[in-house]
JSON list of C-alpha atoms in Angstrom, two decimals:
[
{"chain": "U", "resi": 147, "resn": "MET", "atom": "CA", "xyz": [10.32, 94.94, 219.85]},
{"chain": "U", "resi": 148, "resn": "GLU", "atom": "CA", "xyz": [9.35, 94.05, 223.38]},
{"chain": "U", "resi": 149, "resn": "ASP", "atom": "CA", "xyz": [12.90, 94.72, 224.62]},
{"chain": "U", "resi": 150, "resn": "LEU", "atom": "CA", "xyz": [12.87, 98.07, 222.93]},
{"chain": "U", "resi": 151, "resn": "ASN", "atom": "CA", "xyz": [9.53, 99.04, 224.59]},
{"chain": "U", "resi": 152, "resn": "ALA", "atom": "CA", "xyz": [10.80, 97.90, 227.93]},
{"chain": "U", "resi": 153, "resn": "GLU", "atom": "CA", "xyz": [13.97, 100.04, 227.62]},
{"chain": "U", "resi": 154, "resn": "ARG", "atom": "CA", "xyz": [11.87, 103.02, 226.57]},
{"chain": "U", "resi": 155, "resn": "THR", "atom": "CA", "xyz": [9.62, 102.62, 229.48]},
{"chain": "U", "resi": 156, "resn": "ALA", "atom": "CA", "xyz": [12.57, 102.43, 231.86]},
{"chain": "U", "resi": 157, "resn": "HIS", "atom": "CA", "xyz": [14.11, 105.36, 230.30]},
{"chain": "U", "resi": 158, "resn": "ASP", "atom": "CA", "xyz": [10.90, 107.40, 230.58]},
{"chain": "U", "resi": 159, "resn": "ILE", "atom": "CA", "xyz": [10.57, 106.39, 234.27]},
{"chain": "U", "resi": 160, "resn": "ALA", "atom": "CA", "xyz": [14.23, 107.36, 235.00]},
{"chain": "U", "resi": 161, "resn": "THR", "atom": "CA", "xyz": [13.82, 110.79, 233.24]},
{"chain": "U", "resi": 162, "resn": "CYS", "atom": "CA", "xyz": [10.65, 111.43, 234.98]},
{"chain": "U", "resi": 163, "resn": "SER", "atom": "CA", "xyz": [12.07, 110.66, 238.40]},
{"chain": "U", "resi": 164, "resn": "ASN", "atom": "CA", "xyz": [15.26, 112.75, 237.59]},
{"chain": "U", "resi": 165, "resn": "SER", "atom": "CA", "xyz": [13.19, 115.80, 236.53]},
{"chain": "U", "resi": 166, "resn": "THR", "atom": "CA", "xyz": [11.01, 115.27, 239.71]},
{"chain": "U", "resi": 167, "resn": "LEU", "atom": "CA", "xyz": [14.14, 115.20, 241.92]},
{"chain": "U", "resi": 168, "resn": "LYS", "atom": "CA", "xyz": [15.42, 118.35, 240.21]},
{"chain": "U", "resi": 169, "resn": "THR", "atom": "CA", "xyz": [12.16, 120.15, 240.77]},
{"chain": "U", "resi": 170, "resn": "GLU", "atom": "CA", "xyz": [12.06, 118.98, 244.33]},
{"chain": "U", "resi": 171, "resn": "LEU", "atom": "CA", "xyz": [15.68, 120.16, 244.96]},
{"chain": "U", "resi": 172, "resn": "GLN", "atom": "CA", "xyz": [14.90, 123.63, 243.46]},
{"chain": "U", "resi": 173, "resn": "GLU", "atom": "CA", "xyz": [11.81, 123.91, 245.62]},
{"chain": "U", "resi": 174, "resn": "LEU", "atom": "CA", "xyz": [13.73, 122.93, 248.81]},
{"chain": "U", "resi": 175, "resn": "SER", "atom": "CA", "xyz": [16.49, 125.38, 247.92]},
{"chain": "U", "resi": 176, "resn": "ALA", "atom": "CA", "xyz": [13.98, 128.23, 247.41]},
{"chain": "U", "resi": 177, "resn": "THR", "atom": "CA", "xyz": [12.29, 127.33, 250.73]},
{"chain": "U", "resi": 178, "resn": "LEU", "atom": "CA", "xyz": [15.61, 127.35, 252.55]},
{"chain": "U", "resi": 179, "resn": "GLY", "atom": "CA", "xyz": [16.66, 130.62, 250.87]},
{"chain": "U", "resi": 180, "resn": "LEU", "atom": "CA", "xyz": [19.66, 129.16, 249.31]},
{"chain": "U", "resi": 181, "resn": "ALA", "atom": "CA", "xyz": [20.92, 131.04, 246.21]},
{"chain": "U", "resi": 182, "resn": "GLN", "atom": "CA", "xyz": [22.25, 128.35, 243.95]},
{"chain": "U", "resi": 183, "resn": "HIS", "atom": "CA", "xyz": [25.18, 130.36, 242.47]},
{"chain": "U", "resi": 184, "resn": "ASN", "atom": "CA", "xyz": [26.38, 131.38, 246.14]},
{"chain": "U", "resi": 185, "resn": "PHE", "atom": "CA", "xyz": [26.07, 127.90, 247.61]},
{"chain": "U", "resi": 186, "resn": "GLY", "atom": "CA", "xyz": [29.43, 126.65, 248.82]},
{"chain": "U", "resi": 187, "resn": "CYS", "atom": "CA", "xyz": [31.20, 129.83, 248.00]},
{"chain": "U", "resi": 188, "resn": "LEU", "atom": "CA", "xyz": [33.24, 131.71, 250.53]},
{"chain": "U", "resi": 189, "resn": "ARG", "atom": "CA", "xyz": [31.05, 134.78, 250.66]},
{"chain": "U", "resi": 190, "resn": "TRP", "atom": "CA", "xyz": [30.76, 137.09, 253.73]},
{"chain": "U", "resi": 191, "resn": "GLU", "atom": "CA", "xyz": [27.01, 136.18, 254.20]},
{"chain": "U", "resi": 192, "resn": "ASN", "atom": "CA", "xyz": [27.80, 132.47, 254.19]},
{"chain": "U", "resi": 193, "resn": "PHE", "atom": "CA", "xyz": [30.89, 132.88, 256.42]},
{"chain": "U", "resi": 194, "resn": "ALA", "atom": "CA", "xyz": [29.16, 135.11, 259.00]},
{"chain": "U", "resi": 195, "resn": "ARG", "atom": "CA", "xyz": [26.28, 132.63, 259.26]},
{"chain": "U", "resi": 196, "resn": "CYS", "atom": "CA", "xyz": [28.53, 130.11, 260.83]},
{"chain": "U", "resi": 197, "resn": "GLY", "atom": "CA", "xyz": [28.58, 131.87, 264.19]},
{"chain": "U", "resi": 198, "resn": "ASP", "atom": "CA", "xyz": [31.23, 130.54, 266.52]},
{"chain": "U", "resi": 199, "resn": "ARG", "atom": "CA", "xyz": [33.20, 128.92, 263.71]},
{"chain": "U", "resi": 200, "resn": "ALA", "atom": "CA", "xyz": [33.40, 132.27, 261.99]},
{"chain": "U", "resi": 201, "resn": "GLU", "atom": "CA", "xyz": [34.72, 133.89, 265.13]},
{"chain": "U", "resi": 202, "resn": "ARG", "atom": "CA", "xyz": [37.41, 131.26, 265.38]},
{"chain": "U", "resi": 203, "resn": "HIS", "atom": "CA", "xyz": [38.46, 131.63, 261.73]},
{"chain": "U", "resi": 204, "resn": "ILE", "atom": "CA", "xyz": [38.23, 135.35, 261.03]},
{"chain": "U", "resi": 205, "resn": "ASN", "atom": "CA", "xyz": [41.67, 136.13, 262.49]},
{"chain": "U", "resi": 206, "resn": "ASP", "atom": "CA", "xyz": [43.28, 133.42, 260.57]},
{"chain": "U", "resi": 207, "resn": "LEU", "atom": "CA", "xyz": [41.73, 134.40, 257.28]},
{"chain": "U", "resi": 208, "resn": "THR", "atom": "CA", "xyz": [41.75, 138.24, 257.49]},
{"chain": "U", "resi": 209, "resn": "GLY", "atom": "CA", "xyz": [43.98, 139.18, 260.58]},
{"chain": "U", "resi": 210, "resn": "VAL", "atom": "CA", "xyz": [41.02, 140.93, 262.12]},
{"chain": "U", "resi": 211, "resn": "ARG", "atom": "CA", "xyz": [40.32, 139.62, 265.65]},
{"chain": "U", "resi": 212, "resn": "SER", "atom": "CA", "xyz": [36.51, 139.28, 265.42]},
{"chain": "U", "resi": 213, "resn": "VAL", "atom": "CA", "xyz": [33.43, 139.50, 263.22]},
{"chain": "U", "resi": 214, "resn": "GLU", "atom": "CA", "xyz": [32.34, 142.72, 265.09]},
{"chain": "U", "resi": 215, "resn": "LEU", "atom": "CA", "xyz": [35.81, 144.41, 264.39]},
{"chain": "U", "resi": 216, "resn": "PHE", "atom": "CA", "xyz": [35.52, 143.31, 260.70]},
{"chain": "U", "resi": 217, "resn": "LEU", "atom": "CA", "xyz": [32.07, 144.89, 260.37]},
{"chain": "U", "resi": 218, "resn": "GLY", "atom": "CA", "xyz": [33.38, 148.02, 262.09]},
{"chain": "U", "resi": 219, "resn": "LEU", "atom": "CA", "xyz": [36.31, 148.12, 259.65]},
{"chain": "U", "resi": 220, "resn": "TYR", "atom": "CA", "xyz": [33.86, 147.84, 256.76]},
{"chain": "U", "resi": 221, "resn": "ASP", "atom": "CA", "xyz": [31.73, 150.64, 258.17]},
{"chain": "U", "resi": 222, "resn": "LEU", "atom": "CA", "xyz": [34.89, 152.80, 258.25]},
{"chain": "U", "resi": 223, "resn": "PHE", "atom": "CA", "xyz": [35.53, 152.05, 254.55]},
{"chain": "U", "resi": 224, "resn": "ASN", "atom": "CA", "xyz": [31.83, 152.55, 253.78]},
{"chain": "U", "resi": 225, "resn": "ILE", "atom": "CA", "xyz": [31.35, 156.03, 255.04]},
{"chain": "U", "resi": 226, "resn": "LYS", "atom": "CA", "xyz": [28.44, 157.80, 253.25]},
{"chain": "U", "resi": 227, "resn": "GLY", "atom": "CA", "xyz": [28.20, 154.58, 251.02]},
{"chain": "U", "resi": 228, "resn": "ALA", "atom": "CA", "xyz": [31.66, 155.07, 249.49]},
{"chain": "U", "resi": 229, "resn": "ALA", "atom": "CA", "xyz": [32.27, 151.37, 249.08]},
{"chain": "U", "resi": 230, "resn": "GLU", "atom": "CA", "xyz": [28.96, 150.75, 247.43]},
{"chain": "U", "resi": 231, "resn": "SER", "atom": "CA", "xyz": [29.54, 153.53, 244.90]},
{"chain": "U", "resi": 232, "resn": "LEU", "atom": "CA", "xyz": [33.08, 152.55, 244.15]},
{"chain": "U", "resi": 233, "resn": "GLN", "atom": "CA", "xyz": [34.11, 151.89, 240.54]},
{"chain": "U", "resi": 234, "resn": "GLN", "atom": "CA", "xyz": [37.44, 151.47, 238.92]},
{"chain": "U", "resi": 235, "resn": "ARG", "atom": "CA", "xyz": [38.22, 153.37, 235.68]},
{"chain": "U", "resi": 236, "resn": "ASN", "atom": "CA", "xyz": [41.62, 153.18, 233.97]},
{"chain": "U", "resi": 237, "resn": "MET", "atom": "CA", "xyz": [43.65, 152.48, 237.15]},
{"chain": "U", "resi": 238, "resn": "THR", "atom": "CA", "xyz": [41.80, 155.36, 239.05]},
{"chain": "U", "resi": 239, "resn": "LEU", "atom": "CA", "xyz": [38.90, 155.14, 241.45]},
{"chain": "U", "resi": 240, "resn": "GLU", "atom": "CA", "xyz": [35.67, 156.78, 240.87]},
{"chain": "U", "resi": 241, "resn": "TYR", "atom": "CA", "xyz": [32.97, 157.35, 243.36]},
{"chain": "U", "resi": 242, "resn": "THR", "atom": "CA", "xyz": [29.58, 157.79, 241.74]},
{"chain": "U", "resi": 243, "resn": "ASN", "atom": "CA", "xyz": [26.32, 159.06, 243.28]},
{"chain": "U", "resi": 244, "resn": "ASN", "atom": "CA", "xyz": [24.44, 155.99, 242.49]},
{"chain": "U", "resi": 245, "resn": "PRO", "atom": "CA", "xyz": [25.34, 152.67, 244.17]},
{"chain": "U", "resi": 246, "resn": "ARG", "atom": "CA", "xyz": [26.12, 149.97, 241.62]},
{"chain": "U", "resi": 247, "resn": "LEU", "atom": "CA", "xyz": [24.98, 146.91, 243.38]},
{"chain": "U", "resi": 248, "resn": "LYS", "atom": "CA", "xyz": [23.22, 145.15, 240.48]},
{"chain": "U", "resi": 249, "resn": "GLY", "atom": "CA", "xyz": [25.40, 143.53, 237.98]},
{"chain": "U", "resi": 250, "resn": "ARG", "atom": "CA", "xyz": [28.33, 143.18, 240.47]},
{"chain": "U", "resi": 251, "resn": "LYS", "atom": "CA", "xyz": [29.56, 139.58, 240.96]},
{"chain": "U", "resi": 252, "resn": "LEU", "atom": "CA", "xyz": [30.45, 140.46, 244.48]},
{"chain": "U", "resi": 253, "resn": "ARG", "atom": "CA", "xyz": [28.86, 142.68, 247.08]},
{"chain": "U", "resi": 254, "resn": "PRO", "atom": "CA", "xyz": [31.19, 145.50, 248.52]},
{"chain": "U", "resi": 255, "resn": "ILE", "atom": "CA", "xyz": [31.58, 143.57, 251.86]},
{"chain": "U", "resi": 256, "resn": "ASP", "atom": "CA", "xyz": [32.61, 140.45, 249.89]},
{"chain": "U", "resi": 257, "resn": "GLY", "atom": "CA", "xyz": [35.12, 142.55, 247.99]},
{"chain": "U", "resi": 258, "resn": "MET", "atom": "CA", "xyz": [36.64, 143.76, 251.28]},
{"chain": "U", "resi": 259, "resn": "PHE", "atom": "CA", "xyz": [36.51, 140.17, 252.60]},
{"chain": "U", "resi": 260, "resn": "LEU", "atom": "CA", "xyz": [38.34, 138.90, 249.46]},
{"chain": "U", "resi": 261, "resn": "CYS", "atom": "CA", "xyz": [41.04, 141.73, 249.73]},
{"chain": "U", "resi": 262, "resn": "MET", "atom": "CA", "xyz": [41.64, 141.06, 253.36]},
{"chain": "U", "resi": 263, "resn": "ILE", "atom": "CA", "xyz": [42.01, 137.21, 252.84]},
{"chain": "U", "resi": 264, "resn": "ARG", "atom": "CA", "xyz": [44.29, 137.79, 249.96]},
{"chain": "U", "resi": 265, "resn": "LEU", "atom": "CA", "xyz": [46.38, 140.28, 251.89]},
{"chain": "U", "resi": 266, "resn": "ARG", "atom": "CA", "xyz": [46.62, 138.04, 254.95]},
{"chain": "U", "resi": 267, "resn": "THR", "atom": "CA", "xyz": [47.16, 134.62, 253.43]},
{"chain": "U", "resi": 268, "resn": "GLY", "atom": "CA", "xyz": [48.86, 135.38, 250.14]},
{"chain": "U", "resi": 269, "resn": "MET", "atom": "CA", "xyz": [46.71, 133.07, 248.15]},
{"chain": "U", "resi": 270, "resn": "THR", "atom": "CA", "xyz": [46.89, 133.19, 244.42]},
{"chain": "U", "resi": 271, "resn": "SER", "atom": "CA", "xyz": [44.15, 134.85, 242.29]},
{"chain": "U", "resi": 272, "resn": "GLU", "atom": "CA", "xyz": [43.20, 131.46, 241.05]},
{"chain": "U", "resi": 273, "resn": "HIS", "atom": "CA", "xyz": [42.71, 130.05, 244.51]},
{"chain": "U", "resi": 274, "resn": "VAL", "atom": "CA", "xyz": [40.73, 132.96, 245.70]},
{"chain": "U", "resi": 275, "resn": "ALA", "atom": "CA", "xyz": [38.60, 132.91, 242.51]},
{"chain": "U", "resi": 276, "resn": "TRP", "atom": "CA", "xyz": [37.71, 129.31, 243.13]},
{"chain": "U", "resi": 277, "resn": "LEU", "atom": "CA", "xyz": [36.86, 130.06, 246.80]},
{"chain": "U", "resi": 278, "resn": "PHE", "atom": "CA", "xyz": [34.55, 132.89, 245.94]},
{"chain": "U", "resi": 279, "resn": "GLY", "atom": "CA", "xyz": [33.03, 131.37, 242.82]},
{"chain": "U", "resi": 280, "resn": "VAL", "atom": "CA", "xyz": [34.12, 134.24, 240.46]},
{"chain": "U", "resi": 281, "resn": "GLY", "atom": "CA", "xyz": [36.60, 134.58, 237.66]},
{"chain": "U", "resi": 282, "resn": "VAL", "atom": "CA", "xyz": [40.39, 135.43, 238.07]},
{"chain": "U", "resi": 283, "resn": "ALA", "atom": "CA", "xyz": [39.86, 138.75, 236.35]},
{"chain": "U", "resi": 284, "resn": "THR", "atom": "CA", "xyz": [37.21, 139.66, 238.93]},
{"chain": "U", "resi": 285, "resn": "VAL", "atom": "CA", "xyz": [39.48, 138.78, 241.75]},
{"chain": "U", "resi": 286, "resn": "SER", "atom": "CA", "xyz": [42.28, 140.88, 240.33]},
{"chain": "U", "resi": 287, "resn": "ARG", "atom": "CA", "xyz": [39.98, 143.89, 239.71]},
{"chain": "U", "resi": 288, "resn": "VAL", "atom": "CA", "xyz": [38.23, 143.77, 243.05]},
{"chain": "U", "resi": 289, "resn": "PHE", "atom": "CA", "xyz": [41.53, 143.24, 245.03]},
{"chain": "U", "resi": 290, "resn": "GLU", "atom": "CA", "xyz": [43.17, 146.22, 243.22]},
{"chain": "U", "resi": 291, "resn": "MET", "atom": "CA", "xyz": [40.04, 148.41, 243.64]},
{"chain": "U", "resi": 292, "resn": "TRP", "atom": "CA", "xyz": [39.90, 147.73, 247.32]},
{"chain": "U", "resi": 293, "resn": "LEU", "atom": "CA", "xyz": [43.58, 148.27, 247.90]},
{"chain": "U", "resi": 294, "resn": "MET", "atom": "CA", "xyz": [43.29, 151.74, 246.28]},
{"chain": "U", "resi": 295, "resn": "HIS", "atom": "CA", "xyz": [40.12, 152.40, 248.23]},
{"chain": "U", "resi": 296, "resn": "MET", "atom": "CA", "xyz": [41.75, 151.48, 251.52]},
{"chain": "U", "resi": 297, "resn": "HIS", "atom": "CA", "xyz": [44.71, 153.68, 250.59]},
{"chain": "U", "resi": 298, "resn": "VAL", "atom": "CA", "xyz": [42.44, 156.63, 249.97]},
{"chain": "U", "resi": 299, "resn": "CYS", "atom": "CA", "xyz": [40.50, 156.10, 253.28]},
{"chain": "U", "resi": 300, "resn": "PHE", "atom": "CA", "xyz": [43.68, 155.75, 255.41]},
{"chain": "U", "resi": 301, "resn": "GLN", "atom": "CA", "xyz": [45.09, 158.96, 253.82]},
{"chain": "U", "resi": 302, "resn": "VAL", "atom": "CA", "xyz": [41.93, 160.85, 254.79]},
{"chain": "U", "resi": 303, "resn": "ARG", "atom": "CA", "xyz": [41.87, 159.45, 258.25]},
{"chain": "U", "resi": 304, "resn": "PHE", "atom": "CA", "xyz": [45.65, 159.64, 258.89]},
{"chain": "U", "resi": 305, "resn": "PRO", "atom": "CA", "xyz": [47.06, 162.34, 256.52]},
{"chain": "U", "resi": 306, "resn": "PRO", "atom": "CA", "xyz": [50.83, 162.36, 256.07]},
{"chain": "U", "resi": 307, "resn": "PRO", "atom": "CA", "xyz": [52.55, 164.97, 258.25]},
{"chain": "U", "resi": 308, "resn": "ASP", "atom": "CA", "xyz": [53.43, 168.18, 256.46]},
{"chain": "U", "resi": 309, "resn": "ALA", "atom": "CA", "xyz": [56.92, 169.76, 256.26]},
{"chain": "U", "resi": 310, "resn": "LYS", "atom": "CA", "xyz": [56.40, 171.74, 259.43]},
{"chain": "U", "resi": 311, "resn": "MET", "atom": "CA", "xyz": [55.32, 168.72, 261.54]},
{"chain": "U", "resi": 312, "resn": "ARG", "atom": "CA", "xyz": [58.22, 166.72, 260.16]},
{"chain": "U", "resi": 313, "resn": "GLN", "atom": "CA", "xyz": [60.67, 169.33, 261.46]}
]
C-alpha cells in the first residue's frame, strides 16, 4: 500500500510540474508574441523577420532579388486590395468588395510567397504544404488562384498587341 501511495505522489508531482511547464510555455509564447500555429512555418512574416538572412535567401527561393522588390511586386498585385478580396470559384477568379482575411489559412502575401517559391523551386505540393504548415489542398488552391491572379494583372499592365500593332 505504501508503494502505491508513493507512486501516486510521484505521479501527482510529475503531472503538476508538467502542467506548470505548459502554462509557463504558453505565457512566454504570449509574451513574445509567438503564434503557436505559425511557429516554425515558412510564412512571410517569419521569413522577413530574419533580416539579412532573408535578403540572402529571397532570390534563391523566389527569384526576386530583394525583400523590397518582393514587397513592391506584392503592391503591384494588390492594387486597390485586389489580392485581399481574391476568391476562387469553379476555376474562375472572383474579386469581392469585402476582404476575406478571416478564415483564410494563409494571408494574401503568404499566398504570393508560396506561389513564387513553388514556381522558382519546383517543389511538390506536399513539400510546400509541410513548409507552410497547411494542407496539400490549400497549397494547390492558393497556387492556382495566385497564378490566375498574376495572369490577370499582367494582362492589364501589358495587354497583348492588337492586329494593327502586330502588322
